[in-house]
Amino acid sequence: MSSATVEAWPEGPAGLAGRGRQGFRAWRRTRPFWGGLLAVIAGIPILYFPYAHLSLGGLTVAMATTAGAGSLLIGILMMVLGITVWFQPMVRIFCGVATTILALISVPVSNLGGFGFGLVPGLIAGGLLVSWAPLPAPVDGPEIDGTAAATGAAPAAQLPAQAVSAQPPAQAAVQQPLEYGAAPTPGPEGELR
């Protein structure tokens, strides 16, 4: 290895692979990756079995049915939905419902959903896609020293001013703005405005 190569990669190839793996992990955690992967995997047997010629001993079995075009359409749509949800996580509920419906439709259309090899992952993928929710953004909190972390309590000097106030939690919640507008405030007659 020449010195120019070492200077170009100060971390070395192992450090570059580690950064790539961490980048992929961060990308994967911001979207319903496993549901999309299962949807892609479920589309393969649904697409494959109607067009395959399987050999059992010396006997060739052709699974071609009149619904070959339906199997082709269902398999491709399931794979497209799985890939779509990776790049557009906001459509996860639509993709999850559509994946579940396509998996159920594949039972009569595509040889029992690819003999169950496409049906089961398709139903699991639909459930994963519908139930996935993005993680909330991490809140940068105060640093807690080792002694407070061991006891589970933070010193009052390190907490924000809102957390140290002596207000009951109900009053503190009323003073904080809501996500989509200001919190209602009581008027002069006690009515909420």
PDB file of C-alpha atoms in Angstrom:
ATOM      1  CA  MET A   1       0.000   0.000   0.000  1.00  0.00           C
ATOM      2  CA  SER A   2       1.518   3.316  -1.009  1.00  0.00           C
ATOM      3  CA  SER A   3       1.609   6.405   1.152  1.00  0.00           C
ATOM      4  CA  ALA A   4      -0.770   8.192  -1.247  1.00  0.00           C
ATOM      5  CA  THR A   5      -3.400   5.548  -0.576  1.00  0.00           C
ATOM      6  CA  VAL A   6      -2.996   5.928   3.172  1.00  0.00           C
ATOM      7  CA  GLU A   7      -3.373   9.704   2.897  1.00  0.00           C
ATOM      8  CA  ALA A   8      -6.484   9.400   0.729  1.00  0.00           C
ATOM      9  CA  TRP A   9      -8.148   7.090   3.283  1.00  0.00           C
ATOM     10  CA  PRO A  10      -6.889   8.183   6.715  1.00  0.00           C
ATOM     11  CA  GLU A  11      -9.284   5.695   8.336  1.00  0.00           C
ATOM     12  CA  GLY A  12      -8.409   2.886   5.946  1.00  0.00           C
ATOM     13  CA  PRO A  13     -10.877   0.739   4.035  1.00  0.00           C
ATOM     14  CA  ALA A  14     -12.290  -0.743   7.258  1.00  0.00           C
ATOM     15  CA  GLY A  15     -13.195   2.733   8.528  1.00  0.00           C
ATOM     16  CA  LEU A  16     -14.847   3.558   5.231  1.00  0.00           C
ATOM     17  CA  ALA A  17     -16.931   0.376   5.387  1.00  0.00           C
ATOM     18  CA  GLY A  18     -17.866   1.189   8.994  1.00  0.00           C
ATOM     19  CA  ARG A  19     -19.030   4.651   7.986  1.00  0.00           C
ATOM     20  CA  GLY A  20     -21.016   3.182   5.103  1.00  0.00           C
ATOM     21  CA  ARG A  21     -22.671   0.667   7.426  1.00  0.00           C
ATOM     22  CA  GLN A  22     -23.530   3.414   9.930  1.00  0.00           C
ATOM     23  CA  GLY A  23     -24.935   5.567   7.132  1.00  0.00           C
ATOM     24  CA  PHE A  24     -27.067   2.682   5.883  1.00  0.00           C
ATOM     25  CA  ARG A  25     -28.267   2.024   9.444  1.00  0.00           C
ATOM     26  CA  ALA A  26     -29.274   5.686   9.847  1.00  0.00           C
ATOM     27  CA  TRP A  27     -31.084   5.599   6.479  1.00  0.00           C
ATOM     28  CA  ARG A  28     -32.822   2.323   7.361  1.00  0.00           C
ATOM     29  CA  ARG A  29     -34.093   3.664  10.693  1.00  0.00           C
ATOM     30  CA  THR A  30     -35.875   6.600   9.075  1.00  0.00           C
ATOM     31  CA  ARG A  31     -38.200   4.459   6.965  1.00  0.00           C
ATOM     32  CA  PRO A  32     -40.117   1.160   7.163  1.00  0.00           C
ATOM     33  CA  PHE A  33     -37.219  -0.811   5.718  1.00  0.00           C
ATOM     34  CA  TRP A  34     -38.174  -4.327   6.848  1.00  0.00           C
ATOM     35  CA  GLY A  35     -41.772  -4.012   5.700  1.00  0.00           C
ATOM     36  CA  GLY A  36     -40.588  -2.860   2.282  1.00  0.00           C
ATOM     37  CA  LEU A  37     -38.060  -5.688   2.072  1.00  0.00           C
ATOM     38  CA  LEU A  38     -40.712  -8.277   2.930  1.00  0.00           C
ATOM     39  CA  ALA A  39     -43.047  -6.794   0.303  1.00  0.00           C
ATOM     40  CA  VAL A  40     -40.327  -7.154  -2.330  1.00  0.00           C
ATOM     41  CA  ILE A  41     -39.590 -10.707  -1.182  1.00  0.00           C
ATOM     42  CA  ALA A  42     -43.315 -11.572  -1.227  1.00  0.00           C
ATOM     43  CA  GLY A  43     -43.665 -10.429  -4.825  1.00  0.00           C
ATOM     44  CA  ILE A  44     -40.984 -12.818  -6.093  1.00  0.00           C
ATOM     45  CA  PRO A  45     -42.744 -16.199  -5.541  1.00  0.00           C
ATOM     46  CA  ILE A  46     -46.103 -14.760  -6.588  1.00  0.00           C
ATOM     47  CA  LEU A  47     -44.451 -13.681  -9.824  1.00  0.00           C
ATOM     48  CA  TYR A  48     -42.297 -16.811 -10.266  1.00  0.00           C
ATOM     49  CA  PHE A  49     -44.510 -19.864  -9.749  1.00  0.00           C
ATOM     50  CA  PRO A  50     -47.099 -19.259 -12.516  1.00  0.00           C
ATOM     51  CA  TYR A  51     -44.290 -19.057 -15.090  1.00  0.00           C
ATOM     52  CA  ALA A  52     -41.949 -21.735 -13.687  1.00  0.00           C
ATOM     53  CA  HIS A  53     -41.480 -25.252 -15.018  1.00  0.00           C
ATOM     54  CA  LEU A  54     -40.625 -27.350 -11.972  1.00  0.00           C
ATOM     55  CA  SER A  55     -39.018 -30.778 -12.317  1.00  0.00           C
ATOM     56  CA  LEU A  56     -40.091 -33.485  -9.916  1.00  0.00           C
ATOM     57  CA  GLY A  57     -37.956 -36.501 -10.719  1.00  0.00           C
ATOM     58  CA  GLY A  58     -38.350 -37.034 -14.456  1.00  0.00           C
ATOM     59  CA  LEU A  59     -41.687 -35.212 -14.597  1.00  0.00           C
ATOM     60  CA  THR A  60     -41.891 -31.553 -15.574  1.00  0.00           C
ATOM     61  CA  VAL A  61     -44.750 -29.672 -13.946  1.00  0.00           C
ATOM     62  CA  ALA A  62     -45.902 -26.403 -15.519  1.00  0.00           C
ATOM     63  CA  MET A  63     -47.885 -24.158 -13.195  1.00  0.00           C
ATOM     64  CA  ALA A  64     -49.009 -21.796 -15.947  1.00  0.00           C
ATOM     65  CA  THR A  65     -52.597 -20.733 -15.457  1.00  0.00           C
ATOM     66  CA  THR A  66     -54.958 -18.428 -17.251  1.00  0.00           C
ATOM     67  CA  ALA A  67     -54.303 -15.919 -14.508  1.00  0.00           C
ATOM     68  CA  GLY A  68     -50.620 -15.564 -15.442  1.00  0.00           C
ATOM     69  CA  ALA A  69     -51.097 -11.889 -16.259  1.00  0.00           C
ATOM     70  CA  GLY A  70     -52.788 -11.343 -12.893  1.00  0.00           C
ATOM     71  CA  SER A  71     -49.862 -13.001 -11.124  1.00  0.00           C
ATOM     72  CA  LEU A  72     -47.438 -10.852 -13.074  1.00  0.00           C
ATOM     73  CA  LEU A  73     -49.330  -7.704 -12.133  1.00  0.00           C
ATOM     74  CA  ILE A  74     -49.646  -8.638  -8.437  1.00  0.00           C
ATOM     75  CA  GLY A  75     -45.988  -9.626  -8.122  1.00  0.00           C
ATOM     76  CA  ILE A  76     -44.676  -6.494  -9.798  1.00  0.00           C
ATOM     77  CA  LEU A  77     -47.023  -4.222  -7.837  1.00  0.00           C
ATOM     78  CA  MET A  78     -45.923  -5.750  -4.519  1.00  0.00           C
ATOM     79  CA  MET A  79     -42.274  -5.224  -5.389  1.00  0.00           C
ATOM     80  CA  VAL A  80     -42.930  -1.640  -6.541  1.00  0.00           C
ATOM     81  CA  LEU A  81     -44.838  -0.887  -3.315  1.00  0.00           C
ATOM     82  CA  GLY A  82     -41.946  -2.242  -1.243  1.00  0.00           C
ATOM     83  CA  ILE A  83     -39.403  -0.097  -3.065  1.00  0.00           C
ATOM     84  CA  THR A  84     -41.682   2.959  -3.035  1.00  0.00           C
ATOM     85  CA  VAL A  85     -42.034   2.912   0.733  1.00  0.00           C
ATOM     86  CA  TRP A  86     -38.242   2.983   1.100  1.00  0.00           C
ATOM     87  CA  PHE A  87     -37.960   6.259  -0.774  1.00  0.00           C
ATOM     88  CA  GLN A  88     -41.317   7.823   0.197  1.00  0.00           C
ATOM     89  CA  PRO A  89     -42.033   6.775   3.824  1.00  0.00           C
ATOM     90  CA  MET A  90     -45.048   9.092   3.980  1.00  0.00           C
ATOM     91  CA  VAL A  91     -47.085   6.701   1.797  1.00  0.00           C
ATOM     92  CA  ARG A  92     -46.482   3.781   4.182  1.00  0.00           C
ATOM     93  CA  ILE A  93     -50.139   3.344   5.156  1.00  0.00           C
ATOM     94  CA  PHE A  94     -51.344   3.240   1.556  1.00  0.00           C
ATOM     95  CA  CYS A  95     -48.543   0.832   0.635  1.00  0.00           C
ATOM     96  CA  GLY A  96     -49.296  -1.365   3.652  1.00  0.00           C
ATOM     97  CA  VAL A  97     -52.996  -1.612   2.885  1.00  0.00           C
ATOM     98  CA  ALA A  98     -52.325  -2.214  -0.819  1.00  0.00           C
ATOM     99  CA  THR A  99     -49.719  -4.896  -0.005  1.00  0.00           C
ATOM    100  CA  THR A 100     -52.162  -6.683   2.300  1.00  0.00           C
ATOM    101  CA  ILE A 101     -54.951  -6.571  -0.294  1.00  0.00           C
ATOM    102  CA  LEU A 102     -52.631  -7.782  -3.071  1.00  0.00           C
ATOM    103  CA  ALA A 103     -51.385 -10.639  -0.872  1.00  0.00           C
ATOM    104  CA  LEU A 104     -54.968 -11.722  -0.220  1.00  0.00           C
ATOM    105  CA  ILE A 105     -55.924 -11.417  -3.896  1.00  0.00           C
ATOM    106  CA  SER A 106     -52.939 -13.584  -4.812  1.00  0.00           C
ATOM    107  CA  VAL A 107     -54.543 -16.598  -3.079  1.00  0.00           C
ATOM    108  CA  PRO A 108     -57.107 -17.318  -5.833  1.00  0.00           C
ATOM    109  CA  VAL A 109     -55.153 -15.678  -8.668  1.00  0.00           C
ATOM    110  CA  SER A 110     -51.591 -16.909  -8.220  1.00  0.00           C
ATOM    111  CA  ASN A 111     -51.450 -20.542  -7.070  1.00  0.00           C
ATOM    112  CA  LEU A 112     -52.435 -19.917  -3.449  1.00  0.00           C
ATOM    113  CA  GLY A 113     -50.270 -16.849  -3.156  1.00  0.00           C
ATOM    114  CA  GLY A 114     -47.141 -18.523  -4.472  1.00  0.00           C
ATOM    115  CA  PHE A 115     -47.901 -21.623  -2.365  1.00  0.00           C
ATOM    116  CA  GLY A 116     -47.842 -19.453   0.743  1.00  0.00           C
ATOM    117  CA  PHE A 117     -44.277 -18.250   0.096  1.00  0.00           C
ATOM    118  CA  GLY A 118     -45.639 -14.919  -1.118  1.00  0.00           C
ATOM    119  CA  LEU A 119     -48.821 -14.801   0.923  1.00  0.00           C
ATOM    120  CA  VAL A 120     -47.280 -14.973   4.405  1.00  0.00           C
ATOM    121  CA  PRO A 121     -44.490 -12.400   3.854  1.00  0.00           C
ATOM    122  CA  GLY A 122     -46.995 -10.172   2.032  1.00  0.00           C
ATOM    123  CA  LEU A 123     -49.383 -10.139   4.991  1.00  0.00           C
ATOM    124  CA  ILE A 124     -46.538  -9.535   7.455  1.00  0.00           C
ATOM    125  CA  ALA A 125     -45.157  -6.758   5.231  1.00  0.00           C
ATOM    126  CA  GLY A 126     -48.560  -5.068   5.061  1.00  0.00           C
ATOM    127  CA  GLY A 127     -48.820  -5.111   8.845  1.00  0.00           C
ATOM    128  CA  LEU A 128     -45.290  -3.770   9.280  1.00  0.00           C
ATOM    129  CA  LEU A 129     -45.861  -0.964   6.797  1.00  0.00           C
ATOM    130  CA  VAL A 130     -49.139   0.169   8.353  1.00  0.00           C
ATOM    131  CA  SER A 131     -47.832   0.028  11.917  1.00  0.00           C
ATOM    132  CA  TRP A 132     -44.477   1.737  11.339  1.00  0.00           C
ATOM    133  CA  ALA A 133     -44.136   5.271  12.701  1.00  0.00           C
ATOM    134  CA  PRO A 134     -41.128   7.574  12.476  1.00  0.00           C
ATOM    135  CA  LEU A 135     -39.131   8.078  15.631  1.00  0.00           C
ATOM    136  CA  PRO A 136     -39.393  11.521  17.195  1.00  0.00           C
ATOM    137  CA  ALA A 137     -36.407  13.777  16.730  1.00  0.00           C
ATOM    138  CA  PRO A 138     -33.945  13.469  19.592  1.00  0.00           C
ATOM    139  CA  VAL A 139     -34.086  16.328  22.059  1.00  0.00           C
ATOM    140  CA  ASP A 140     -30.757  17.737  23.124  1.00  0.00           C
ATOM    141  CA  GLY A 141     -31.000  17.629  26.867  1.00  0.00           C
ATOM    142  CA  PRO A 142     -28.568  18.737  29.538  1.00  0.00           C
ATOM    143  CA  GLU A 143     -25.498  16.658  30.206  1.00  0.00           C
ATOM    144  CA  ILE A 144     -25.809  14.634  33.372  1.00  0.00           C
ATOM    145  CA  ASP A 145     -22.698  13.758  35.330  1.00  0.00           C
ATOM    146  CA  GLY A 146     -21.955  10.152  36.298  1.00  0.00           C
ATOM    147  CA  THR A 147     -23.258  10.407  39.885  1.00  0.00           C
ATOM    148  CA  ALA A 148     -26.638  11.787  38.870  1.00  0.00           C
ATOM    149  CA  ALA A 149     -26.939   9.266  36.053  1.00  0.00           C
ATOM    150  CA  ALA A 150     -26.301   6.407  38.465  1.00  0.00           C
ATOM    151  CA  THR A 151     -29.087   7.567  40.800  1.00  0.00           C
ATOM    152  CA  GLY A 152     -31.411   8.566  37.945  1.00  0.00           C
ATOM    153  CA  ALA A 153     -31.730  12.185  39.121  1.00  0.00           C
ATOM    154  CA  ALA A 154     -30.267  15.273  37.509  1.00  0.00           C
ATOM    155  CA  PRO A 155     -29.043  18.205  39.564  1.00  0.00           C
ATOM    156  CA  ALA A 156     -31.385  21.184  39.453  1.00  0.00           C
ATOM    157  CA  ALA A 157     -28.666  23.455  38.055  1.00  0.00           C
ATOM    158  CA  GLN A 158     -28.420  21.332  34.907  1.00  0.00           C
ATOM    159  CA  LEU A 159     -32.164  21.179  34.139  1.00  0.00           C
ATOM    160  CA  PRO A 160     -33.852  23.772  31.941  1.00  0.00           C
ATOM    161  CA  ALA A 161     -35.739  26.580  33.654  1.00  0.00           C
ATOM    162  CA  GLN A 162     -39.131  25.154  32.632  1.00  0.00           C
ATOM    163  CA  ALA A 163     -38.431  21.838  34.354  1.00  0.00           C
ATOM    164  CA  VAL A 164     -37.324  23.518  37.609  1.00  0.00           C
ATOM    165  CA  SER A 165     -40.443  25.681  37.931  1.00  0.00           C
ATOM    166  CA  ALA A 166     -42.783  24.825  40.768  1.00  0.00           C
ATOM    167  CA  GLN A 167     -45.881  24.767  38.563  1.00  0.00           C
ATOM    168  CA  PRO A 168     -48.044  21.687  38.532  1.00  0.00           C
ATOM    169  CA  PRO A 169     -47.752  19.750  35.263  1.00  0.00           C
ATOM    170  CA  ALA A 170     -51.276  20.723  34.145  1.00  0.00           C
ATOM    171  CA  GLN A 171     -50.500  24.445  34.359  1.00  0.00           C
ATOM    172  CA  ALA A 172     -47.133  24.027  32.678  1.00  0.00           C
ATOM    173  CA  ALA A 173     -48.800  22.190  29.776  1.00  0.00           C
ATOM    174  CA  VAL A 174     -51.335  24.990  29.280  1.00  0.00           C
ATOM    175  CA  GLN A 175     -48.574  27.583  28.951  1.00  0.00           C
ATOM    176  CA  GLN A 176     -46.666  25.632  26.318  1.00  0.00           C
ATOM    177  CA  PRO A 177     -47.844  26.054  22.709  1.00  0.00           C
ATOM    178  CA  LEU A 178     -49.452  23.126  20.979  1.00  0.00           C
ATOM    179  CA  GLU A 179     -48.008  21.590  17.842  1.00  0.00           C
ATOM    180  CA  TYR A 180     -50.518  23.251  15.487  1.00  0.00           C
ATOM    181  CA  GLY A 181     -51.175  26.527  17.269  1.00  0.00           C
ATOM    182  CA  ALA A 182     -51.269  28.280  20.595  1.00  0.00           C
ATOM    183  CA  ALA A 183     -52.791  26.625  23.618  1.00  0.00           C
ATOM    184  CA  PRO A 184     -56.223  27.899  24.665  1.00  0.00           C
ATOM    185  CA  THR A 185     -56.058  30.474  27.435  1.00  0.00           C
ATOM    186  CA  PRO A 186     -58.806  31.251  29.917  1.00  0.00           C
ATOM    187  CA  GLY A 187     -60.589  34.542  29.310  1.00  0.00           C
ATOM    188  CA  PRO A 188     -61.905  37.003  31.950  1.00  0.00           C
ATOM    189  CA  GLU A 189     -65.008  34.913  32.632  1.00  0.00           C
ATOM    190  CA  GLY A 190     -63.070  31.652  32.780  1.00  0.00           C
ATOM    191  CA  GLU A 191     -63.995  30.647  29.222  1.00  0.00           C
ATOM    192  CA  LEU A 192     -61.355  29.162  27.000  1.00  0.00           C
ATOM    193  CA  ARG A 193     -60.455  31.294  23.989  1.00  0.00           C
TER     194      ARG A 193
END
